[in-house]
Amino acid sequence: MLIGVAKEIKVGEARVGLTPAAVVEYVAHGHEVLVETGAGAGIRADDAAYEAAGATIARTAAEVFARADMIVKVKEPQPAEWKQLHAGQILFTYLHLAADPDQARGLIESGVTAVAYETVTDPRGGLPLLAPMSEVAGRLSIQAAATALQKPNGGRGVLLGGVPGVPPGKVAVIGGGVVGTQAAQMAVGLGAEVTIIDRSLPRLRALDDLFHGRIRTRYATREAIRDEAFTADAVIGAVLIPGASAPKLISRDMLAGMKPGAVLVDVAIDQGGCFETSHPTTHEDPTFVVDGIVHYCVANMPGAVPLTSSEALNNATLPFGLALADHGLAALGRDPHLRNGLNVHAGRIVHPVVAESLGLPFEEPDQLLAA
Ligand SMILES: NC(=O)c1ccc[n+]([C@@H]2O[C@H](COP(=O)([O-])OP(=O)(O)OC[C@H]3O[C@@H](n4cnc5c(N)ncnc54)[C@H](O)[C@@H]3O)[C@@H](O)[C@H]2O)c1
């Protein structure tokens, strides 16, 4: 199969669909890889690195889109890209279609078969191609909190680790899933005092075991969230209710009870945010202050560390991408978890939840795939 990698064109996106190391794997499986010149610039992988990995360099994105049997990307295709997709081609990338009717229409009209990273599942009910980015965002959230807590950045002037003779800072993590666990790991590593709040008791038990008493856990009542927010130097918002907007767990009137200069990091901002006063920000201008509380609400946190993020994403996508390359659409029949990633095929929406969110008819893909 000819695998195509174009340079990401969404504003601020520096990751790349395939790293040179992933290219080596596709080539070892007998596939050809066509990479647009400069596609790896954001991760400091130049054309020579891709050629050394066995790829051929294309001069334009148009060449990649025209020739590839499968396009492997990071971000959802932009209008200029979806116009170049065509029937008989596989697109493997993040799509987040449910909230993007224009893109859905573009993909339907193109006739492409689109497999979305975010709906691929694993046997434990997890989302294996979302998890690596949650891991990155969770770890980064503590770096963001530590930076925002510094006085010149508007924060209270607290060093999370403290020093001998001075107590460490307090971090409250609301939501103890992938993001929350990684945030807690980093905060513990810095020497902070850490509390994880979750509404799932089994999750709190697992976290208690994992951290061997190094963190406190609390069940997520309103009172617990209020208590922890009022004594924290930094609060990390890391909740997720799958398929729903994030619940607002810290209201504006609660900010007055928090320590002046404390920091709220709303990782759940990509689901609408879990603090009432949050609004999405960018890496160029990541924070703002409301009632003396510093807010960090970057919706695309992994974009700040494209090297780590691209590698982490490629590690997770590689086995699924190779299966698609090796077996074509038959790979969807062999692996029900990969099949859950199928969102669009032959001009139809073939994922029930995505179809419902878009208000479009859902079509069972079986017959379409067999056709
Ligand atoms: N901003 C970014 O760049 C970025 C990157 C990755 C993930 N995210 C977001 O981070 C959030 C967390 O993702 P995740 O992968 O850790 O999800 P996850 O499903 O692994 O964990 C979510 C946790 O939240 C808990 N929870 C749900 N409602 C709660 C409530 N009311 N109170 C307390 N706990 C509650 C759940 O029990 C679960 O343990 C999501 O909104 C995700 O979209 C953002």
JSON list of C-alpha atoms in Angstrom, two decimals, residues 169-326:
[
{"chain": "A", "resi": 169, "resn": "GLY", "atom": "CA", "xyz": [2.54, 23.62, 47.70]},
{"chain": "A", "resi": 170, "resn": "LYS", "atom": "CA", "xyz": [-0.85, 21.92, 47.65]},
{"chain": "A", "resi": 171, "resn": "VAL", "atom": "CA", "xyz": [-2.28, 20.46, 44.45]},
{"chain": "A", "resi": 172, "resn": "ALA", "atom": "CA", "xyz": [-5.87, 19.26, 44.11]},
{"chain": "A", "resi": 173, "resn": "VAL", "atom": "CA", "xyz": [-6.59, 17.09, 41.08]},
{"chain": "A", "resi": 174, "resn": "ILE", "atom": "CA", "xyz": [-10.28, 16.74, 40.21]},
{"chain": "A", "resi": 175, "resn": "GLY", "atom": "CA", "xyz": [-10.79, 13.59, 38.12]},
{"chain": "A", "resi": 176, "resn": "GLY", "atom": "CA", "xyz": [-8.44, 10.67, 38.65]},
{"chain": "A", "resi": 177, "resn": "GLY", "atom": "CA", "xyz": [-8.46, 9.14, 35.15]},
{"chain": "A", "resi": 178, "resn": "VAL", "atom": "CA", "xyz": [-5.56, 9.19, 32.69]},
{"chain": "A", "resi": 179, "resn": "VAL", "atom": "CA", "xyz": [-4.95, 12.96, 32.91]},
{"chain": "A", "resi": 180, "resn": "GLY", "atom": "CA", "xyz": [-5.42, 13.10, 36.69]},
{"chain": "A", "resi": 181, "resn": "THR", "atom": "CA", "xyz": [-3.15, 10.15, 37.39]},
{"chain": "A", "resi": 182, "resn": "GLN", "atom": "CA", "xyz": [-0.34, 11.58, 35.30]},
{"chain": "A", "resi": 183, "resn": "ALA", "atom": "CA", "xyz": [-0.80, 15.01, 36.87]},
{"chain": "A", "resi": 184, "resn": "ALA", "atom": "CA", "xyz": [-0.56, 13.43, 40.31]},
{"chain": "A", "resi": 185, "resn": "GLN", "atom": "CA", "xyz": [2.60, 11.53, 39.31]},
{"chain": "A", "resi": 186, "resn": "MET", "atom": "CA", "xyz": [4.29, 14.78, 38.30]},
{"chain": "A", "resi": 187, "resn": "ALA", "atom": "CA", "xyz": [3.08, 16.71, 41.33]},
{"chain": "A", "resi": 188, "resn": "VAL", "atom": "CA", "xyz": [4.26, 13.95, 43.66]},
{"chain": "A", "resi": 189, "resn": "GLY", "atom": "CA", "xyz": [7.57, 13.91, 41.78]},
{"chain": "A", "resi": 190, "resn": "LEU", "atom": "CA", "xyz": [7.98, 17.62, 42.48]},
{"chain": "A", "resi": 191, "resn": "GLY", "atom": "CA", "xyz": [7.31, 17.04, 46.15]},
{"chain": "A", "resi": 192, "resn": "ALA", "atom": "CA", "xyz": [3.89, 18.73, 46.32]},
{"chain": "A", "resi": 193, "resn": "GLU", "atom": "CA", "xyz": [1.08, 17.71, 48.65]},
{"chain": "A", "resi": 194, "resn": "VAL", "atom": "CA", "xyz": [-1.49, 16.05, 46.39]},
{"chain": "A", "resi": 195, "resn": "THR", "atom": "CA", "xyz": [-5.18, 15.20, 46.72]},
{"chain": "A", "resi": 196, "resn": "ILE", "atom": "CA", "xyz": [-7.10, 13.40, 43.98]},
{"chain": "A", "resi": 197, "resn": "ILE", "atom": "CA", "xyz": [-10.87, 13.82, 43.92]},
{"chain": "A", "resi": 198, "resn": "ASP", "atom": "CA", "xyz": [-13.05, 11.47, 41.87]},
{"chain": "A", "resi": 199, "resn": "ARG", "atom": "CA", "xyz": [-16.65, 10.35, 41.86]},
{"chain": "A", "resi": 200, "resn": "SER", "atom": "CA", "xyz": [-15.66, 6.72, 41.27]},
{"chain": "A", "resi": 201, "resn": "LEU", "atom": "CA", "xyz": [-14.79, 4.80, 44.44]},
{"chain": "A", "resi": 202, "resn": "PRO", "atom": "CA", "xyz": [-13.16, 1.93, 42.51]},
{"chain": "A", "resi": 203, "resn": "ARG", "atom": "CA", "xyz": [-10.94, 4.53, 40.84]},
{"chain": "A", "resi": 204, "resn": "LEU", "atom": "CA", "xyz": [-10.02, 6.08, 44.20]},
{"chain": "A", "resi": 205, "resn": "ARG", "atom": "CA", "xyz": [-9.16, 2.61, 45.55]},
{"chain": "A", "resi": 206, "resn": "ALA", "atom": "CA", "xyz": [-6.93, 1.92, 42.57]},
{"chain": "A", "resi": 207, "resn": "LEU", "atom": "CA", "xyz": [-5.19, 5.30, 42.99]},
{"chain": "A", "resi": 208, "resn": "ASP", "atom": "CA", "xyz": [-4.69, 4.70, 46.69]},
{"chain": "A", "resi": 209, "resn": "ASP", "atom": "CA", "xyz": [-2.97, 1.40, 45.85]},
{"chain": "A", "resi": 210, "resn": "LEU", "atom": "CA", "xyz": [-0.93, 2.94, 43.06]},
{"chain": "A", "resi": 211, "resn": "PHE", "atom": "CA", "xyz": [0.49, 5.79, 45.12]},
{"chain": "A", "resi": 212, "resn": "HIS", "atom": "CA", "xyz": [1.13, 3.78, 48.30]},
{"chain": "A", "resi": 213, "resn": "GLY", "atom": "CA", "xyz": [-0.24, 6.47, 50.59]},
{"chain": "A", "resi": 214, "resn": "ARG", "atom": "CA", "xyz": [1.78, 9.27, 48.95]},
{"chain": "A", "resi": 215, "resn": "ILE", "atom": "CA", "xyz": [-1.44, 11.07, 47.94]},
{"chain": "A", "resi": 216, "resn": "ARG", "atom": "CA", "xyz": [-4.81, 11.68, 49.63]},
{"chain": "A", "resi": 217, "resn": "THR", "atom": "CA", "xyz": [-7.97, 10.61, 47.86]},
{"chain": "A", "resi": 218, "resn": "ARG", "atom": "CA", "xyz": [-11.41, 12.16, 48.36]},
{"chain": "A", "resi": 219, "resn": "TYR", "atom": "CA", "xyz": [-14.82, 11.30, 47.06]},
{"chain": "A", "resi": 220, "resn": "ALA", "atom": "CA", "xyz": [-16.16, 14.07, 44.83]},
{"chain": "A", "resi": 221, "resn": "THR", "atom": "CA", "xyz": [-18.90, 15.69, 46.90]},
{"chain": "A", "resi": 222, "resn": "ARG", "atom": "CA", "xyz": [-19.53, 19.41, 46.46]},
{"chain": "A", "resi": 223, "resn": "GLU", "atom": "CA", "xyz": [-18.17, 19.96, 49.94]},
{"chain": "A", "resi": 224, "resn": "ALA", "atom": "CA", "xyz": [-14.95, 18.02, 49.26]},
{"chain": "A", "resi": 225, "resn": "ILE", "atom": "CA", "xyz": [-14.30, 19.99, 46.06]},
{"chain": "A", "resi": 226, "resn": "ARG", "atom": "CA", "xyz": [-14.94, 23.27, 47.91]},
{"chain": "A", "resi": 227, "resn": "ASP", "atom": "CA", "xyz": [-12.62, 22.31, 50.81]},
{"chain": "A", "resi": 228, "resn": "GLU", "atom": "CA", "xyz": [-9.80, 21.25, 48.54]},
{"chain": "A", "resi": 229, "resn": "ALA", "atom": "CA", "xyz": [-10.13, 24.23, 46.20]},
{"chain": "A", "resi": 230, "resn": "PHE", "atom": "CA", "xyz": [-10.05, 26.67, 49.14]},
{"chain": "A", "resi": 231, "resn": "THR", "atom": "CA", "xyz": [-6.76, 25.27, 50.50]},
{"chain": "A", "resi": 232, "resn": "ALA", "atom": "CA", "xyz": [-5.00, 24.47, 47.19]},
{"chain": "A", "resi": 233, "resn": "ASP", "atom": "CA", "xyz": [-2.27, 26.43, 45.47]},
{"chain": "A", "resi": 234, "resn": "ALA", "atom": "CA", "xyz": [-3.17, 24.71, 42.20]},
{"chain": "A", "resi": 235, "resn": "VAL", "atom": "CA", "xyz": [-6.30, 22.87, 41.09]},
{"chain": "A", "resi": 236, "resn": "ILE", "atom": "CA", "xyz": [-6.15, 20.61, 38.03]},
{"chain": "A", "resi": 237, "resn": "GLY", "atom": "CA", "xyz": [-9.50, 20.02, 36.29]},
{"chain": "A", "resi": 238, "resn": "ALA", "atom": "CA", "xyz": [-9.30, 16.56, 34.71]},
{"chain": "A", "resi": 239, "resn": "VAL", "atom": "CA", "xyz": [-12.83, 15.17, 34.66]},
{"chain": "A", "resi": 240, "resn": "LEU", "atom": "CA", "xyz": [-14.53, 13.46, 31.75]},
{"chain": "A", "resi": 241, "resn": "ILE", "atom": "CA", "xyz": [-18.08, 12.29, 31.26]},
{"chain": "A", "resi": 242, "resn": "PRO", "atom": "CA", "xyz": [-17.82, 10.48, 27.92]},
{"chain": "A", "resi": 243, "resn": "GLY", "atom": "CA", "xyz": [-19.95, 12.07, 25.24]},
{"chain": "A", "resi": 244, "resn": "ALA", "atom": "CA", "xyz": [-21.05, 14.98, 27.46]},
{"chain": "A", "resi": 245, "resn": "SER", "atom": "CA", "xyz": [-19.82, 18.48, 28.24]},
{"chain": "A", "resi": 246, "resn": "ALA", "atom": "CA", "xyz": [-17.68, 18.72, 31.37]},
{"chain": "A", "resi": 247, "resn": "PRO", "atom": "CA", "xyz": [-19.66, 19.49, 34.55]},
{"chain": "A", "resi": 248, "resn": "LYS", "atom": "CA", "xyz": [-18.89, 22.90, 36.14]},
{"chain": "A", "resi": 249, "resn": "LEU", "atom": "CA", "xyz": [-17.31, 21.94, 39.45]},
{"chain": "A", "resi": 250, "resn": "ILE", "atom": "CA", "xyz": [-15.90, 25.32, 40.56]},
{"chain": "A", "resi": 251, "resn": "SER", "atom": "CA", "xyz": [-18.30, 28.24, 40.23]},
{"chain": "A", "resi": 252, "resn": "ARG", "atom": "CA", "xyz": [-17.35, 31.91, 39.98]},
{"chain": "A", "resi": 253, "resn": "ASP", "atom": "CA", "xyz": [-18.48, 32.67, 43.53]},
{"chain": "A", "resi": 254, "resn": "MET", "atom": "CA", "xyz": [-16.10, 29.99, 44.84]},
{"chain": "A", "resi": 255, "resn": "LEU", "atom": "CA", "xyz": [-13.07, 31.91, 43.51]},
{"chain": "A", "resi": 256, "resn": "ALA", "atom": "CA", "xyz": [-13.43, 34.39, 46.37]},
{"chain": "A", "resi": 257, "resn": "GLY", "atom": "CA", "xyz": [-12.80, 31.57, 48.85]},
{"chain": "A", "resi": 258, "resn": "MET", "atom": "CA", "xyz": [-9.58, 30.44, 47.13]},
{"chain": "A", "resi": 259, "resn": "LYS", "atom": "CA", "xyz": [-6.09, 31.65, 48.01]},
{"chain": "A", "resi": 260, "resn": "PRO", "atom": "CA", "xyz": [-5.29, 34.82, 46.04]},
{"chain": "A", "resi": 261, "resn": "GLY", "atom": "CA", "xyz": [-2.93, 33.98, 43.19]},
{"chain": "A", "resi": 262, "resn": "ALA", "atom": "CA", "xyz": [-3.86, 30.29, 43.20]},
{"chain": "A", "resi": 263, "resn": "VAL", "atom": "CA", "xyz": [-3.97, 28.58, 39.81]},
{"chain": "A", "resi": 264, "resn": "LEU", "atom": "CA", "xyz": [-6.74, 26.70, 38.01]},
{"chain": "A", "resi": 265, "resn": "VAL", "atom": "CA", "xyz": [-5.55, 24.46, 35.15]},
{"chain": "A", "resi": 266, "resn": "ASP", "atom": "CA", "xyz": [-8.62, 23.36, 33.19]},
{"chain": "A", "resi": 267, "resn": "VAL", "atom": "CA", "xyz": [-7.44, 20.39, 31.15]},
{"chain": "A", "resi": 268, "resn": "ALA", "atom": "CA", "xyz": [-11.08, 19.51, 30.44]},
{"chain": "A", "resi": 269, "resn": "ILE", "atom": "CA", "xyz": [-11.43, 22.77, 28.49]},
{"chain": "A", "resi": 270, "resn": "ASP", "atom": "CA", "xyz": [-11.63, 20.73, 25.28]},
{"chain": "A", "resi": 271, "resn": "GLN", "atom": "CA", "xyz": [-14.96, 19.41, 26.62]},
{"chain": "A", "resi": 272, "resn": "GLY", "atom": "CA", "xyz": [-16.18, 22.89, 27.58]},
{"chain": "A", "resi": 273, "resn": "GLY", "atom": "CA", "xyz": [-14.18, 23.19, 30.81]},
{"chain": "A", "resi": 274, "resn": "CYS", "atom": "CA", "xyz": [-14.98, 22.16, 34.38]},
{"chain": "A", "resi": 275, "resn": "PHE", "atom": "CA", "xyz": [-14.62, 25.62, 35.97]},
{"chain": "A", "resi": 276, "resn": "GLU", "atom": "CA", "xyz": [-17.37, 28.20, 35.38]},
{"chain": "A", "resi": 277, "resn": "THR", "atom": "CA", "xyz": [-14.86, 30.96, 34.62]},
{"chain": "A", "resi": 278, "resn": "SER", "atom": "CA", "xyz": [-12.81, 28.99, 32.05]},
{"chain": "A", "resi": 279, "resn": "HIS", "atom": "CA", "xyz": [-12.55, 29.87, 28.40]},
{"chain": "A", "resi": 280, "resn": "PRO", "atom": "CA", "xyz": [-10.18, 28.32, 25.83]},
{"chain": "A", "resi": 281, "resn": "THR", "atom": "CA", "xyz": [-6.72, 29.89, 25.51]},
{"chain": "A", "resi": 282, "resn": "THR", "atom": "CA", "xyz": [-3.72, 29.26, 23.27]},
{"chain": "A", "resi": 283, "resn": "HIS", "atom": "CA", "xyz": [-0.05, 28.45, 23.86]},
{"chain": "A", "resi": 284, "resn": "GLU", "atom": "CA", "xyz": [0.78, 32.01, 22.74]},
{"chain": "A", "resi": 285, "resn": "ASP", "atom": "CA", "xyz": [-1.39, 33.50, 25.51]},
{"chain": "A", "resi": 286, "resn": "PRO", "atom": "CA", "xyz": [-2.19, 30.61, 27.86]},
{"chain": "A", "resi": 287, "resn": "THR", "atom": "CA", "xyz": [-3.44, 32.31, 31.04]},
{"chain": "A", "resi": 288, "resn": "PHE", "atom": "CA", "xyz": [-5.88, 34.96, 32.25]},
{"chain": "A", "resi": 289, "resn": "VAL", "atom": "CA", "xyz": [-6.92, 36.13, 35.71]},
{"chain": "A", "resi": 290, "resn": "VAL", "atom": "CA", "xyz": [-10.44, 36.19, 37.15]},
{"chain": "A", "resi": 291, "resn": "ASP", "atom": "CA", "xyz": [-11.01, 37.49, 40.69]},
{"chain": "A", "resi": 292, "resn": "GLY", "atom": "CA", "xyz": [-7.31, 37.08, 41.47]},
{"chain": "A", "resi": 293, "resn": "ILE", "atom": "CA", "xyz": [-7.17, 33.43, 40.35]},
{"chain": "A", "resi": 294, "resn": "VAL", "atom": "CA", "xyz": [-4.89, 32.53, 37.43]},
{"chain": "A", "resi": 295, "resn": "HIS", "atom": "CA", "xyz": [-6.59, 30.33, 34.81]},
{"chain": "A", "resi": 296, "resn": "TYR", "atom": "CA", "xyz": [-4.67, 28.15, 32.34]},
{"chain": "A", "resi": 297, "resn": "CYS", "atom": "CA", "xyz": [-7.09, 26.74, 29.73]},
{"chain": "A", "resi": 298, "resn": "VAL", "atom": "CA", "xyz": [-5.14, 25.65, 26.64]},
{"chain": "A", "resi": 299, "resn": "ALA", "atom": "CA", "xyz": [-7.38, 23.38, 24.58]},
{"chain": "A", "resi": 300, "resn": "ASN", "atom": "CA", "xyz": [-4.50, 21.71, 22.74]},
{"chain": "A", "resi": 301, "resn": "MET", "atom": "CA", "xyz": [-1.92, 21.15, 25.47]},
{"chain": "A", "resi": 302, "resn": "PRO", "atom": "CA", "xyz": [0.08, 18.36, 23.70]},
{"chain": "A", "resi": 303, "resn": "GLY", "atom": "CA", "xyz": [0.80, 20.85, 20.88]},
{"chain": "A", "resi": 304, "resn": "ALA", "atom": "CA", "xyz": [3.38, 22.51, 23.15]},
{"chain": "A", "resi": 305, "resn": "VAL", "atom": "CA", "xyz": [5.56, 19.41, 23.10]},
{"chain": "A", "resi": 306, "resn": "PRO", "atom": "CA", "xyz": [5.20, 18.06, 19.55]},
{"chain": "A", "resi": 307, "resn": "LEU", "atom": "CA", "xyz": [8.33, 15.90, 19.77]},
{"chain": "A", "resi": 308, "resn": "THR", "atom": "CA", "xyz": [7.09, 13.90, 22.75]},
{"chain": "A", "resi": 309, "resn": "SER", "atom": "CA", "xyz": [3.48, 14.01, 21.55]},
{"chain": "A", "resi": 310, "resn": "SER", "atom": "CA", "xyz": [4.23, 12.77, 18.03]},
{"chain": "A", "resi": 311, "resn": "GLU", "atom": "CA", "xyz": [6.28, 9.88, 19.36]},
{"chain": "A", "resi": 312, "resn": "ALA", "atom": "CA", "xyz": [3.65, 8.96, 21.95]},
{"chain": "A", "resi": 313, "resn": "LEU", "atom": "CA", "xyz": [0.87, 9.16, 19.34]},
{"chain": "A", "resi": 314, "resn": "ASN", "atom": "CA", "xyz": [2.83, 7.07, 16.82]},
{"chain": "A", "resi": 315, "resn": "ASN", "atom": "CA", "xyz": [3.52, 4.39, 19.44]},
{"chain": "A", "resi": 316, "resn": "ALA", "atom": "CA", "xyz": [-0.23, 4.03, 19.95]},
{"chain": "A", "resi": 317, "resn": "THR", "atom": "CA", "xyz": [-1.40, 4.33, 16.32]},
{"chain": "A", "resi": 318, "resn": "LEU", "atom": "CA", "xyz": [1.30, 2.15, 14.74]},
{"chain": "A", "resi": 319, "resn": "PRO", "atom": "CA", "xyz": [-0.25, -1.32, 15.27]},
{"chain": "A", "resi": 320, "resn": "PHE", "atom": "CA", "xyz": [-3.64, -0.13, 13.99]},
{"chain": "A", "resi": 321, "resn": "GLY", "atom": "CA", "xyz": [-2.12, 1.73, 11.03]},
{"chain": "A", "resi": 322, "resn": "LEU", "atom": "CA", "xyz": [-0.03, -1.30, 10.09]},
{"chain": "A", "resi": 323, "resn": "ALA", "atom": "CA", "xyz": [-3.13, -3.52, 10.25]},
{"chain": "A", "resi": 324, "resn": "LEU", "atom": "CA", "xyz": [-4.95, -1.16, 7.86]},
{"chain": "A", "resi": 325, "resn": "ALA", "atom": "CA", "xyz": [-1.94, -1.05, 5.56]},
{"chain": "A", "resi": 326, "resn": "ASP", "atom": "CA", "xyz": [-1.45, -4.84, 5.60]}
]
